[in-house]
């Protein structure tokens, strides 16, 4: 009897335990599932959406107007007899309108954008995210880096973006482009940083000095001057151009560290002074040099090593005065090894005007040292 009673107690206990387990799963199970779904839904919005909503109030649309001289009648449409009858009609101003983006970097009303967006304009109109429009004044532009500052009046509610460190980003990091492409406000595109230190000269812009951030985040006309931001909402670059034709879909941004440096100079002086040597450079490496030296018609022998080869020297330039000659191969500048023209230009950019800038060059298979004093880059207005 005792054994039977024990078995009965165990059976009842198991039955109650089963009912309790079912009840527990019923009460808590669905909540756990729903909580997981809510968490996943929250995660799906916390990356791009939250970052974009945080930075978007700092992004502005920039509308510009400029006058360009033009004939009242197109010369190719005007009959020659009528042209002789009317005489010289002169030129007449014509309104040209353009559009771009910008980012507020100081709550006092300071906006960073591209130089090509606001250069030589007669009027700048800034549209804030809330729809308010206000006139802007161009503080200064720098064509060499394609950066510009615009100032609007200070008033409550201006939100400035947080600037990051462009030296702290890596290939493969998330990149989010904000702007107003085609006049469509608050547009957000997502991609990654696909390359760093992309020399703008390789893209066909020989008058610029820029190592760009390359991204596959869509950058369209009107995005120029808008911010490229990281996954934590910091500005890492200023969108400047997009590649068309072969390789279309790649966008490029100016590193924010360079933009900050240019900003400080524009605020202090209204312009940016760039050092220059006055030499045209081409890439030389071991392969190129060997192919050249194997040519029986080659006029000179090139050193079979990497560096910046001097193709020509501008007369009366610092390079000529410092003794740099055509055919010299620059292999070191200011203590930094030089493997290509881009690395030399970056060292020149960091040099001081009028101060000795030490170069090590290969000439006639001998390494010699030169001291050149950089001068301000001429011809920039």
Short mmCIF file of C-alpha atoms in Angstrom, two decimals, residues 10-176:
data_model
loop_
_atom_site.label_atom_id
_atom_site.label_comp_id
_atom_site.label_asym_id
_atom_site.label_seq_id
_atom_site.Cartn_x
_atom_site.Cartn_y
_atom_site.Cartn_z
CA UNK A 10 4.42 11.10 -7.89
CA UNK A 11 1.76 10.85 -10.61
CA UNK A 12 -0.18 13.82 -9.19
CA UNK A 13 3.03 15.86 -8.84
CA UNK A 14 4.01 15.18 -12.45
CA UNK A 15 0.53 16.13 -13.63
CA UNK A 16 0.62 19.45 -11.77
CA UNK A 17 4.16 20.15 -12.95
CA UNK A 18 3.07 19.61 -16.56
CA UNK A 19 0.08 21.94 -16.16
CA UNK A 20 2.30 24.57 -14.53
CA UNK A 21 4.84 24.32 -17.36
CA UNK A 22 2.13 24.74 -19.99
CA UNK A 23 0.72 27.74 -18.14
CA UNK A 24 4.20 29.24 -17.77
CA UNK A 25 4.95 28.88 -21.48
CA UNK A 26 1.57 30.32 -22.38
CA UNK A 27 2.04 33.38 -20.20
CA UNK A 28 5.69 34.10 -20.84
CA UNK A 29 6.46 32.41 -24.16
CA UNK A 30 4.57 34.79 -26.48
CA UNK A 31 5.95 37.80 -24.65
CA UNK A 32 9.46 36.53 -25.20
CA UNK A 33 8.79 36.04 -28.91
CA UNK A 34 7.15 39.43 -29.23
CA UNK A 35 10.02 41.02 -27.28
CA UNK A 36 12.52 39.45 -29.68
CA UNK A 37 10.56 40.76 -32.66
CA UNK A 38 10.41 44.23 -31.11
CA UNK A 39 14.16 44.09 -30.49
CA UNK A 40 14.84 43.07 -34.07
CA UNK A 41 12.53 45.78 -35.37
CA UNK A 42 14.29 48.31 -33.17
CA UNK A 43 17.67 47.15 -34.45
CA UNK A 44 16.57 47.52 -38.08
CA UNK A 45 15.90 51.23 -37.48
CA UNK A 46 18.77 52.06 -35.17
CA UNK A 47 21.55 52.10 -37.74
CA UNK A 48 20.77 54.33 -40.71
CA UNK A 49 17.45 55.86 -39.68
CA UNK A 50 18.57 57.08 -36.26
CA UNK A 51 21.88 58.40 -37.56
CA UNK A 52 20.21 60.19 -40.46
CA UNK A 53 17.58 61.75 -38.20
CA UNK A 54 20.36 62.98 -35.93
CA UNK A 55 22.39 64.66 -38.70
CA UNK A 56 19.65 65.74 -41.15
CA UNK A 57 18.80 68.97 -39.26
CA UNK A 58 22.35 70.14 -40.03
CA UNK A 59 22.07 69.53 -43.79
CA UNK A 60 20.95 72.47 -45.95
CA UNK A 61 20.07 73.10 -49.57
CA UNK A 62 22.03 75.84 -51.32
CA UNK A 63 20.49 77.72 -54.25
CA UNK A 64 22.69 80.20 -56.10
CA UNK A 65 22.30 82.88 -58.73
CA UNK A 66 25.05 84.35 -60.88
CA UNK A 67 25.08 86.68 -63.87
CA UNK A 68 26.91 85.59 -66.99
CA UNK A 69 27.49 87.87 -69.99
CA UNK A 70 25.81 86.77 -73.21
CA UNK A 71 24.77 88.22 -76.56
CA UNK A 72 21.17 89.34 -76.90
CA UNK A 73 21.00 87.28 -80.07
CA UNK A 74 22.89 84.08 -80.65
CA UNK A 75 25.56 84.95 -83.21
CA UNK A 76 25.01 81.76 -85.21
CA UNK A 77 21.28 82.50 -85.49
CA UNK A 78 21.64 86.14 -86.53
CA UNK A 79 21.64 86.79 -90.29
CA UNK A 80 24.97 88.39 -91.38
CA UNK A 81 23.15 91.23 -93.20
CA UNK A 82 21.09 91.98 -90.08
CA UNK A 83 24.24 91.86 -87.93
CA UNK A 84 25.88 94.45 -90.19
CA UNK A 85 22.76 96.61 -90.00
CA UNK A 86 22.46 96.47 -86.20
CA UNK A 87 26.16 96.74 -85.52
CA UNK A 88 27.75 95.60 -82.27
CA UNK A 89 24.95 94.64 -79.92
CA UNK A 90 27.29 94.12 -76.98
CA UNK A 91 26.64 91.69 -74.16
CA UNK A 92 23.71 91.38 -71.81
CA UNK A 93 23.59 89.78 -68.35
CA UNK A 94 21.90 86.42 -68.10
CA UNK A 95 20.84 84.75 -64.87
CA UNK A 96 22.31 81.34 -64.19
CA UNK A 97 20.96 79.24 -61.35
CA UNK A 98 22.49 76.27 -59.61
CA UNK A 99 22.01 74.10 -56.59
CA UNK A 100 24.03 72.13 -54.09
CA UNK A 101 24.14 71.01 -50.48
CA UNK A 102 25.95 72.06 -47.34
CA UNK A 103 26.33 71.13 -43.69
CA UNK A 104 26.14 73.41 -40.66
CA UNK A 105 29.37 72.99 -38.70
CA UNK A 106 28.76 75.71 -36.12
CA UNK A 107 25.52 76.86 -34.50
CA UNK A 108 26.53 80.47 -35.19
CA UNK A 109 25.47 79.83 -38.81
CA UNK A 110 28.67 78.57 -40.44
CA UNK A 111 28.10 76.21 -43.38
CA UNK A 112 30.70 74.05 -45.12
CA UNK A 113 30.20 73.22 -48.81
CA UNK A 114 32.05 72.85 -52.13
CA UNK A 115 33.78 75.79 -53.79
CA UNK A 116 32.29 74.91 -57.17
CA UNK A 117 28.81 75.29 -55.66
CA UNK A 118 29.21 78.93 -54.55
CA UNK A 119 32.12 80.40 -56.54
CA UNK A 120 31.51 83.71 -58.34
CA UNK A 121 27.85 83.93 -57.28
CA UNK A 122 25.70 87.00 -56.84
CA UNK A 123 23.23 85.49 -54.40
CA UNK A 124 23.14 82.50 -52.07
CA UNK A 125 19.88 81.22 -50.59
CA UNK A 126 20.01 78.63 -47.81
CA UNK A 127 17.05 76.35 -47.17
CA UNK A 128 17.04 74.70 -43.75
CA UNK A 129 15.47 71.33 -43.03
CA UNK A 130 12.39 72.99 -41.52
CA UNK A 131 11.78 74.86 -44.79
CA UNK A 132 13.00 78.28 -43.63
CA UNK A 133 15.00 80.19 -46.21
CA UNK A 134 17.70 82.73 -45.45
CA UNK A 135 20.32 84.60 -47.47
CA UNK A 136 23.90 83.46 -47.10
CA UNK A 137 27.24 85.23 -47.50
CA UNK A 138 30.30 83.49 -48.93
CA UNK A 139 33.11 83.81 -46.37
CA UNK A 140 35.73 82.34 -48.68
CA UNK A 141 36.46 79.65 -51.24
CA UNK A 142 39.48 77.49 -52.01
CA UNK A 143 39.54 76.12 -55.55
CA UNK A 144 42.53 73.86 -54.90
CA UNK A 145 40.62 71.78 -52.34
CA UNK A 146 37.13 72.62 -53.69
CA UNK A 147 35.95 73.81 -50.27
CA UNK A 148 34.02 76.92 -49.25
CA UNK A 149 32.43 78.53 -46.23
CA UNK A 150 29.03 80.25 -46.21
CA UNK A 151 27.67 82.28 -43.29
CA UNK A 152 24.03 82.82 -42.40
CA UNK A 153 22.64 84.90 -39.58
CA UNK A 154 22.52 83.24 -36.20
CA UNK A 155 19.09 82.39 -34.84
CA UNK A 156 17.65 79.85 -32.39
CA UNK A 157 17.28 76.28 -33.55
CA UNK A 158 20.38 75.92 -35.72
CA UNK A 159 21.88 72.46 -35.25
CA UNK A 160 25.53 71.82 -36.05
CA UNK A 161 26.84 68.43 -37.10
CA UNK A 162 29.52 66.64 -35.12
CA UNK A 163 32.81 66.38 -37.00
CA UNK A 164 34.70 63.09 -36.89
CA UNK A 165 38.26 62.03 -37.66
CA UNK A 166 38.82 61.01 -41.28
CA UNK A 167 42.13 59.41 -40.33
CA UNK A 168 40.25 56.95 -38.12
CA UNK A 169 38.13 55.38 -40.87
CA UNK A 170 38.92 52.16 -42.71
CA UNK A 171 37.98 50.58 -46.01
CA UNK A 172 34.75 48.67 -45.45
CA UNK A 173 33.34 51.07 -42.86
CA UNK A 174 29.76 52.21 -43.38
CA UNK A 175 29.33 55.51 -45.24
CA UNK A 176 26.07 57.48 -45.35
#
